[in-house]
Amino acid sequence: MAMRRALHFVFKVGDRAKTAMFYRDVLGMKVLRHEEFEEGCKATCNGPYDGKWSKTMVGFGPEDDHFVAELTYNYGVAEYKLGNDFLGLTLQSSQAVSNAKRLGWPLTEVGEALYLTQAPGGYHFYLVDKEQPPNDPVQKVCLGVSDLQRSTHYWTTLLGMKVMDKNEEKKTVLMGFADTQCKLELHDIGGTVDHGTAFGRIAFSCPREQLPDLEALMKKENQKILTPLVSLDTPGKATVEVVILADPDGHEICFVGDEAFRQLSMVDPKGNGLLDKAMAEDKSDEWFAKHNRQKAAA
C-alpha cells in the first residue's frame, strides 16, 4: 500500500555489550539513537516487563530510508527463550562477512555467497557476500507461519502488502509495500508457531490518518489488536501514535503514524556515546561478560 514503510524489527537482548559488538563491529551498523527508560512501555515495546529498560536503534543509515534493528534491553534479564517465529534477517555486505572472519565470529556457508551467523541470543542473520549496495543493505525479514495461505491473505488483503515472489517448493511468500523497501518473507513451518520469550515485533509506518481506519478494519474482521490506538511520549521528542496488532500466528505488528515518527526517529549524533555510557554504568553488563568468559573457559 502506498505511503506505508517498513521501519524496524524489535529484538530483546540479554548481553548488551556483546550485542553492541555484533551490530557495530561485525555487521558494520551505526547507533542511530539510544534511550533509557525507568518503567515499561505503554505499548509493551520492551515486552511484558515493568522495570528499567533501554532502547537502541542500529542500522546502516537513517530510518527514513533504511530498515533498522531496535534492541530492547531489560535490566536484570540475562536471556530469553527462542521460539521458531523469527527465522532470520538477510543483508548484503561482503564487509560484514570480512568483519566476521577477522573477528572470529562464527559463520556457516549455507549457499553460494551466503553465510549464516547468529547475533547474541541466537537470532539468525544471513549475510550475502556481495558488495554493500548504495541503498539499504537489509533485504528481508523472514517469519515462520503455520498456514501460508491464511497469513498471505492477512498481510496482503488486510495490511495492503503486495506479493513479489512465491516459492512452492520452499513454502515461502515474499511481500512488501514497495520494491525499494526491506521485504517480509513468510515461511510455512508446517506446525505451530512458538514465540518463546524472545518474541520480537515488526514495525511499519503509515500516515497518521490511517491508524483509526486500520484499527476499525481489524475490529470488523475479528483480528487481534494487542494495543488499541495509543499515544507514546518520549521526553523532549515527538509524541507518536501507534496501534499494535497480532497476525494469525501471533506475530506482533506495530503501525505508527509516519509524520511524528519521522521526527522521533531522527539520528542522534550522541547515540553511540549514550550507549557506551549506559553500558559502562551497568554492572549487569560486566556480570554477563564475566559469566561468558567463564563459560568459554570451562
Short mmCIF file of C-alpha atoms in Angstrom, two decimals:
data_model
loop_
_atom_site.label_atom_id
_atom_site.label_comp_id
_atom_site.label_asym_id
_atom_site.label_seq_id
_atom_site.Cartn_x
_atom_site.Cartn_y
_atom_site.Cartn_z
CA MET A 1 0.00 0.00 0.00
CA ALA A 2 1.30 3.43 -0.96
CA MET A 3 2.84 5.54 1.78
CA ARG A 4 3.40 2.63 4.16
CA ARG A 5 7.00 1.90 5.11
CA ALA A 6 8.90 -0.95 6.74
CA LEU A 7 10.77 0.51 9.73
CA HIS A 8 12.44 -1.95 12.07
CA PHE A 9 12.38 -5.27 13.89
CA VAL A 10 12.49 -5.39 17.68
CA PHE A 11 14.97 -7.80 19.29
CA LYS A 12 15.14 -8.46 23.02
CA VAL A 13 18.78 -8.66 24.08
CA GLY A 14 20.36 -10.04 27.23
CA ASP A 15 24.09 -9.36 26.84
CA ARG A 16 24.09 -5.73 25.74
CA ALA A 17 27.85 -5.38 25.39
CA LYS A 18 28.26 -8.43 23.16
CA THR A 19 25.17 -7.42 21.19
CA ALA A 20 26.62 -3.96 20.57
CA MET A 21 29.83 -5.56 19.32
CA PHE A 22 27.89 -7.74 16.87
CA TYR A 23 25.88 -4.94 15.31
CA ARG A 24 28.67 -2.36 15.28
CA ASP A 25 31.82 -4.38 14.67
CA VAL A 26 30.56 -7.42 12.77
CA LEU A 27 27.63 -6.08 10.74
CA GLY A 28 29.01 -2.57 10.50
CA MET A 29 25.80 -0.83 11.58
CA LYS A 30 25.79 2.51 13.38
CA VAL A 31 23.97 3.51 16.55
CA LEU A 32 21.19 5.83 15.38
CA ARG A 33 19.86 6.70 18.84
CA HIS A 34 19.85 5.34 22.38
CA GLU A 35 17.27 5.94 25.11
CA GLU A 36 16.95 4.84 28.73
CA PHE A 37 13.59 4.34 30.45
CA GLU A 38 12.74 3.90 34.12
CA GLU A 39 9.50 1.97 33.57
CA GLY A 40 7.89 -0.28 30.97
CA CYS A 41 6.42 0.97 27.70
CA LYS A 42 2.64 1.55 27.38
CA ALA A 43 2.76 -0.40 24.11
CA THR A 44 4.96 -3.15 25.63
CA CYS A 45 7.84 -2.26 23.29
CA ASN A 46 10.19 -3.95 25.76
CA GLY A 47 7.93 -6.97 26.29
CA PRO A 48 5.91 -7.80 29.43
CA TYR A 49 8.35 -6.09 31.79
CA ASP A 50 7.69 -3.11 34.05
CA GLY A 51 11.19 -2.20 35.16
CA LYS A 52 14.09 -0.18 33.83
CA TRP A 53 14.97 -0.79 30.18
CA SER A 54 16.76 0.74 27.23
CA LYS A 55 16.15 1.05 23.51
CA THR A 56 18.98 1.23 20.99
CA MET A 57 18.27 1.75 17.28
CA VAL A 58 21.02 0.47 14.98
CA GLY A 59 21.21 0.42 11.20
CA PHE A 60 23.16 1.23 8.07
CA GLY A 61 21.51 4.63 7.79
CA PRO A 62 18.57 6.75 8.97
CA GLU A 63 15.23 5.03 9.47
CA ASP A 64 13.70 7.37 6.88
CA ASP A 65 15.13 5.12 4.17
CA HIS A 66 16.70 2.12 5.96
CA PHE A 67 15.27 -0.88 7.80
CA VAL A 68 16.91 -0.97 11.22
CA ALA A 69 17.02 -3.04 14.39
CA GLU A 70 15.54 -1.95 17.70
CA LEU A 71 17.46 -3.56 20.55
CA THR A 72 15.47 -3.60 23.78
CA TYR A 73 17.36 -4.40 26.95
CA ASN A 74 15.56 -5.12 30.20
CA TYR A 75 17.86 -4.56 33.16
CA GLY A 76 18.34 -7.77 35.11
CA VAL A 77 17.05 -10.10 32.37
CA ALA A 78 20.02 -12.14 31.19
CA GLU A 79 18.46 -14.25 28.44
CA TYR A 80 15.29 -15.10 26.57
CA LYS A 81 13.96 -18.38 25.20
CA LEU A 82 13.98 -18.54 21.42
CA GLY A 83 10.97 -19.84 19.53
CA ASN A 84 10.55 -20.72 15.86
CA ASP A 85 8.83 -17.44 14.98
CA PHE A 86 11.79 -15.33 13.79
CA LEU A 87 13.67 -17.21 11.06
CA GLY A 88 16.25 -14.65 10.04
CA LEU A 89 17.21 -11.26 8.69
CA THR A 90 19.09 -11.13 5.38
CA LEU A 91 21.50 -8.35 4.46
CA GLN A 92 24.02 -7.84 1.67
CA SER A 93 27.51 -6.88 2.80
CA SER A 94 30.82 -8.51 1.92
CA GLN A 95 32.31 -6.17 4.54
CA ALA A 96 30.19 -7.84 7.25
CA VAL A 97 31.44 -11.27 6.11
CA SER A 98 35.01 -9.97 6.17
CA ASN A 99 34.49 -8.45 9.63
CA ALA A 100 33.11 -11.72 11.00
CA LYS A 101 36.08 -13.69 9.66
CA ARG A 102 38.58 -11.16 11.02
CA LEU A 103 36.96 -11.12 14.47
CA GLY A 104 36.47 -14.89 14.61
CA TRP A 105 32.70 -14.57 14.71
CA PRO A 106 31.20 -17.95 13.72
CA LEU A 107 29.99 -18.19 10.11
CA THR A 108 28.41 -21.13 8.29
CA GLU A 109 28.31 -21.16 4.50
CA VAL A 110 24.76 -22.17 3.53
CA GLY A 111 24.69 -21.27 -0.16
CA GLU A 112 26.57 -19.55 -2.94
CA ALA A 113 27.95 -16.31 -1.45
CA LEU A 114 25.59 -16.77 1.52
CA TYR A 115 26.58 -17.19 5.16
CA LEU A 116 24.54 -17.83 8.28
CA THR A 117 25.62 -16.26 11.55
CA GLN A 118 23.95 -15.61 14.89
CA ALA A 119 23.54 -12.47 16.90
CA PRO A 120 23.90 -12.84 20.67
CA GLY A 121 20.74 -14.54 21.89
CA GLY A 122 20.68 -16.90 18.91
CA TYR A 123 18.92 -14.70 16.35
CA HIS A 124 19.74 -15.81 12.78
CA PHE A 125 21.30 -13.40 10.30
CA TYR A 126 22.03 -14.28 6.68
CA LEU A 127 24.93 -12.39 5.10
CA VAL A 128 25.12 -12.13 1.31
CA ASP A 129 28.81 -11.96 0.41
CA LYS A 130 28.47 -9.22 -2.20
CA GLU A 131 29.40 -5.57 -2.17
CA GLN A 132 27.12 -3.48 0.00
CA PRO A 133 24.58 -1.65 -2.20
CA PRO A 134 24.34 2.16 -2.19
CA ASN A 135 20.83 1.92 -0.76
CA ASP A 136 19.76 -0.16 2.25
CA PRO A 137 21.72 -3.45 2.56
CA VAL A 138 18.89 -5.08 4.60
CA GLN A 139 16.89 -7.18 2.14
CA LYS A 140 14.28 -9.14 4.08
CA VAL A 141 13.00 -10.42 7.40
CA CYS A 142 11.69 -13.99 7.48
CA LEU A 143 8.92 -15.09 9.87
CA GLY A 144 7.55 -18.58 10.42
CA VAL A 145 3.83 -19.19 9.86
CA SER A 146 1.58 -22.22 10.33
CA ASP A 147 -0.77 -21.62 7.37
CA LEU A 148 0.84 -19.78 4.46
CA GLN A 149 -2.41 -19.09 2.60
CA ARG A 150 -4.11 -17.65 5.66
CA SER A 151 -1.12 -15.48 6.55
CA THR A 152 -0.68 -14.24 2.98
CA HIS A 153 -4.34 -13.19 2.98
CA TYR A 154 -3.87 -11.30 6.25
CA TRP A 155 -0.76 -9.39 5.18
CA THR A 156 -1.99 -8.57 1.67
CA THR A 157 -5.75 -8.12 1.95
CA LEU A 158 -5.84 -6.53 5.40
CA LEU A 159 -2.47 -4.78 5.65
CA GLY A 160 -2.01 -3.90 1.98
CA MET A 161 1.26 -5.61 1.13
CA LYS A 162 1.85 -6.90 -2.39
CA VAL A 163 3.21 -10.35 -3.19
CA MET A 164 6.54 -10.15 -5.01
CA ASP A 165 7.57 -13.79 -5.18
CA LYS A 166 6.26 -17.26 -4.30
CA ASN A 167 8.25 -20.46 -3.90
CA GLU A 168 6.01 -23.51 -3.68
CA GLU A 169 8.94 -25.86 -3.05
CA LYS A 170 10.32 -23.85 -0.13
CA LYS A 171 6.81 -22.85 1.02
CA THR A 172 7.65 -19.16 1.13
CA VAL A 173 5.98 -15.94 0.03
CA LEU A 174 7.92 -12.70 -0.33
CA MET A 175 5.97 -9.47 0.02
CA GLY A 176 6.38 -5.79 0.76
CA PHE A 177 4.91 -2.32 0.46
CA ALA A 178 7.44 -1.19 -2.18
CA ASP A 179 10.26 -2.71 -4.22
CA THR A 180 12.77 -0.33 -2.65
CA GLN A 181 11.97 -1.36 0.94
CA CYS A 182 13.00 -4.28 3.12
CA LYS A 183 10.70 -7.21 2.33
CA LEU A 184 8.80 -9.60 4.57
CA GLU A 185 9.15 -13.31 3.83
CA LEU A 186 6.64 -15.75 5.29
CA HIS A 187 7.79 -19.36 5.58
CA ASP A 188 5.32 -22.16 6.29
CA ILE A 189 6.94 -24.24 9.05
CA GLY A 190 4.28 -26.95 8.92
CA GLY A 191 3.30 -26.66 12.55
CA THR A 192 2.52 -24.36 15.44
CA VAL A 193 4.47 -21.14 15.77
CA ASP A 194 6.21 -20.86 19.15
CA HIS A 195 7.24 -17.35 20.17
CA GLY A 196 9.21 -18.33 23.28
CA THR A 197 10.04 -15.35 25.49
CA ALA A 198 12.35 -13.77 22.90
CA PHE A 199 9.46 -12.88 20.59
CA GLY A 200 10.02 -9.72 18.61
CA ARG A 201 7.89 -7.20 16.79
CA ILE A 202 7.98 -5.79 13.27
CA ALA A 203 7.16 -2.12 12.78
CA PHE A 204 5.75 -0.13 9.89
CA SER A 205 4.66 3.46 9.46
CA CYS A 206 1.61 4.84 7.73
CA PRO A 207 0.04 8.31 7.53
CA ARG A 208 -1.38 9.12 10.95
CA GLU A 209 -4.88 9.47 9.49
CA GLN A 210 -4.85 5.76 8.50
CA LEU A 211 -4.41 4.48 12.07
CA PRO A 212 -8.09 4.71 13.19
CA ASP A 213 -9.24 3.06 9.94
CA LEU A 214 -6.67 0.28 10.36
CA GLU A 215 -7.88 -0.36 13.89
CA ALA A 216 -11.52 -0.32 12.76
CA LEU A 217 -10.76 -2.79 9.96
CA MET A 218 -9.16 -5.23 12.41
CA LYS A 219 -12.16 -5.00 14.70
CA LYS A 220 -14.53 -5.61 11.79
CA GLU A 221 -12.51 -8.64 10.65
CA ASN A 222 -12.29 -10.01 14.23
CA GLN A 223 -8.50 -9.81 14.18
CA LYS A 224 -6.43 -9.39 17.34
CA ILE A 225 -5.49 -5.90 18.50
CA LEU A 226 -2.84 -6.05 21.20
CA THR A 227 -2.75 -2.32 21.90
CA PRO A 228 -5.56 -0.06 20.66
CA LEU A 229 -4.57 3.34 19.25
CA VAL A 230 -2.40 5.00 21.90
CA SER A 231 -0.03 7.97 22.17
CA LEU A 232 3.54 7.29 23.29
CA ASP A 233 5.52 10.12 24.85
CA THR A 234 9.28 10.40 24.71
CA PRO A 235 10.54 13.31 26.86
CA GLY A 236 11.90 16.10 24.68
CA LYS A 237 10.84 14.35 21.46
CA ALA A 238 7.78 13.95 19.27
CA THR A 239 4.74 12.09 20.61
CA VAL A 240 3.85 9.22 18.29
CA GLU A 241 0.62 7.29 17.93
CA VAL A 242 0.64 3.53 17.44
CA VAL A 243 -1.64 0.55 17.00
CA ILE A 244 -0.20 -2.87 17.88
CA LEU A 245 -1.69 -5.86 16.06
CA ALA A 246 -1.11 -9.62 16.02
CA ASP A 247 -1.33 -11.71 12.85
CA PRO A 248 -2.97 -15.18 12.81
CA ASP A 249 0.18 -16.74 14.31
CA GLY A 250 0.63 -14.09 16.97
CA HIS A 251 3.44 -12.13 15.32
CA GLU A 252 3.37 -8.64 16.80
CA ILE A 253 2.96 -5.81 14.30
CA CYS A 254 3.30 -2.12 15.15
CA PHE A 255 1.86 0.59 12.93
CA VAL A 256 2.98 4.11 13.83
CA GLY A 257 1.92 7.49 12.50
CA ASP A 258 4.56 8.45 9.94
CA GLU A 259 4.66 12.21 10.38
CA ALA A 260 5.56 12.22 14.08
CA PHE A 261 7.76 9.13 13.75
CA ARG A 262 10.00 10.87 11.21
CA GLN A 263 10.69 13.49 13.89
CA LEU A 264 11.15 10.92 16.65
CA SER A 265 13.48 8.73 14.59
CA MET A 266 15.96 11.44 13.61
CA VAL A 267 19.54 10.29 14.10
CA ASP A 268 21.04 11.41 17.40
CA PRO A 269 24.78 12.08 16.95
CA LYS A 270 25.19 11.39 20.68
CA GLY A 271 23.58 7.92 20.41
CA ASN A 272 26.82 5.94 20.29
CA GLY A 273 28.22 7.73 23.32
CA LEU A 274 24.98 7.34 25.25
CA LEU A 275 25.03 3.58 24.66
CA ASP A 276 28.66 3.29 25.72
CA LYS A 277 27.95 5.36 28.85
CA ALA A 278 24.93 3.21 29.77
CA MET A 279 26.93 0.01 29.33
CA ALA A 280 29.82 1.38 31.41
CA GLU A 281 27.46 2.23 34.26
CA ASP A 282 25.53 -1.06 34.09
CA LYS A 283 27.07 -3.64 36.41
CA SER A 284 24.94 -6.42 34.92
CA ASP A 285 26.78 -5.91 31.61
CA GLU A 286 30.03 -6.64 33.47
CA TRP A 287 28.47 -9.73 35.04
CA PHE A 288 27.40 -11.06 31.63
CA ALA A 289 30.89 -10.52 30.24
CA LYS A 290 32.49 -12.33 33.19
CA HIS A 291 29.88 -15.11 33.01
CA ASN A 292 30.55 -15.64 29.30
CA ARG A 293 34.32 -15.72 29.83
CA GLN A 294 33.87 -18.39 32.49
CA LYS A 295 31.60 -20.44 30.19
CA ALA A 296 34.10 -20.18 27.36
CA ALA A 297 36.95 -21.32 29.62
CA ALA A 298 35.00 -24.29 31.01
#
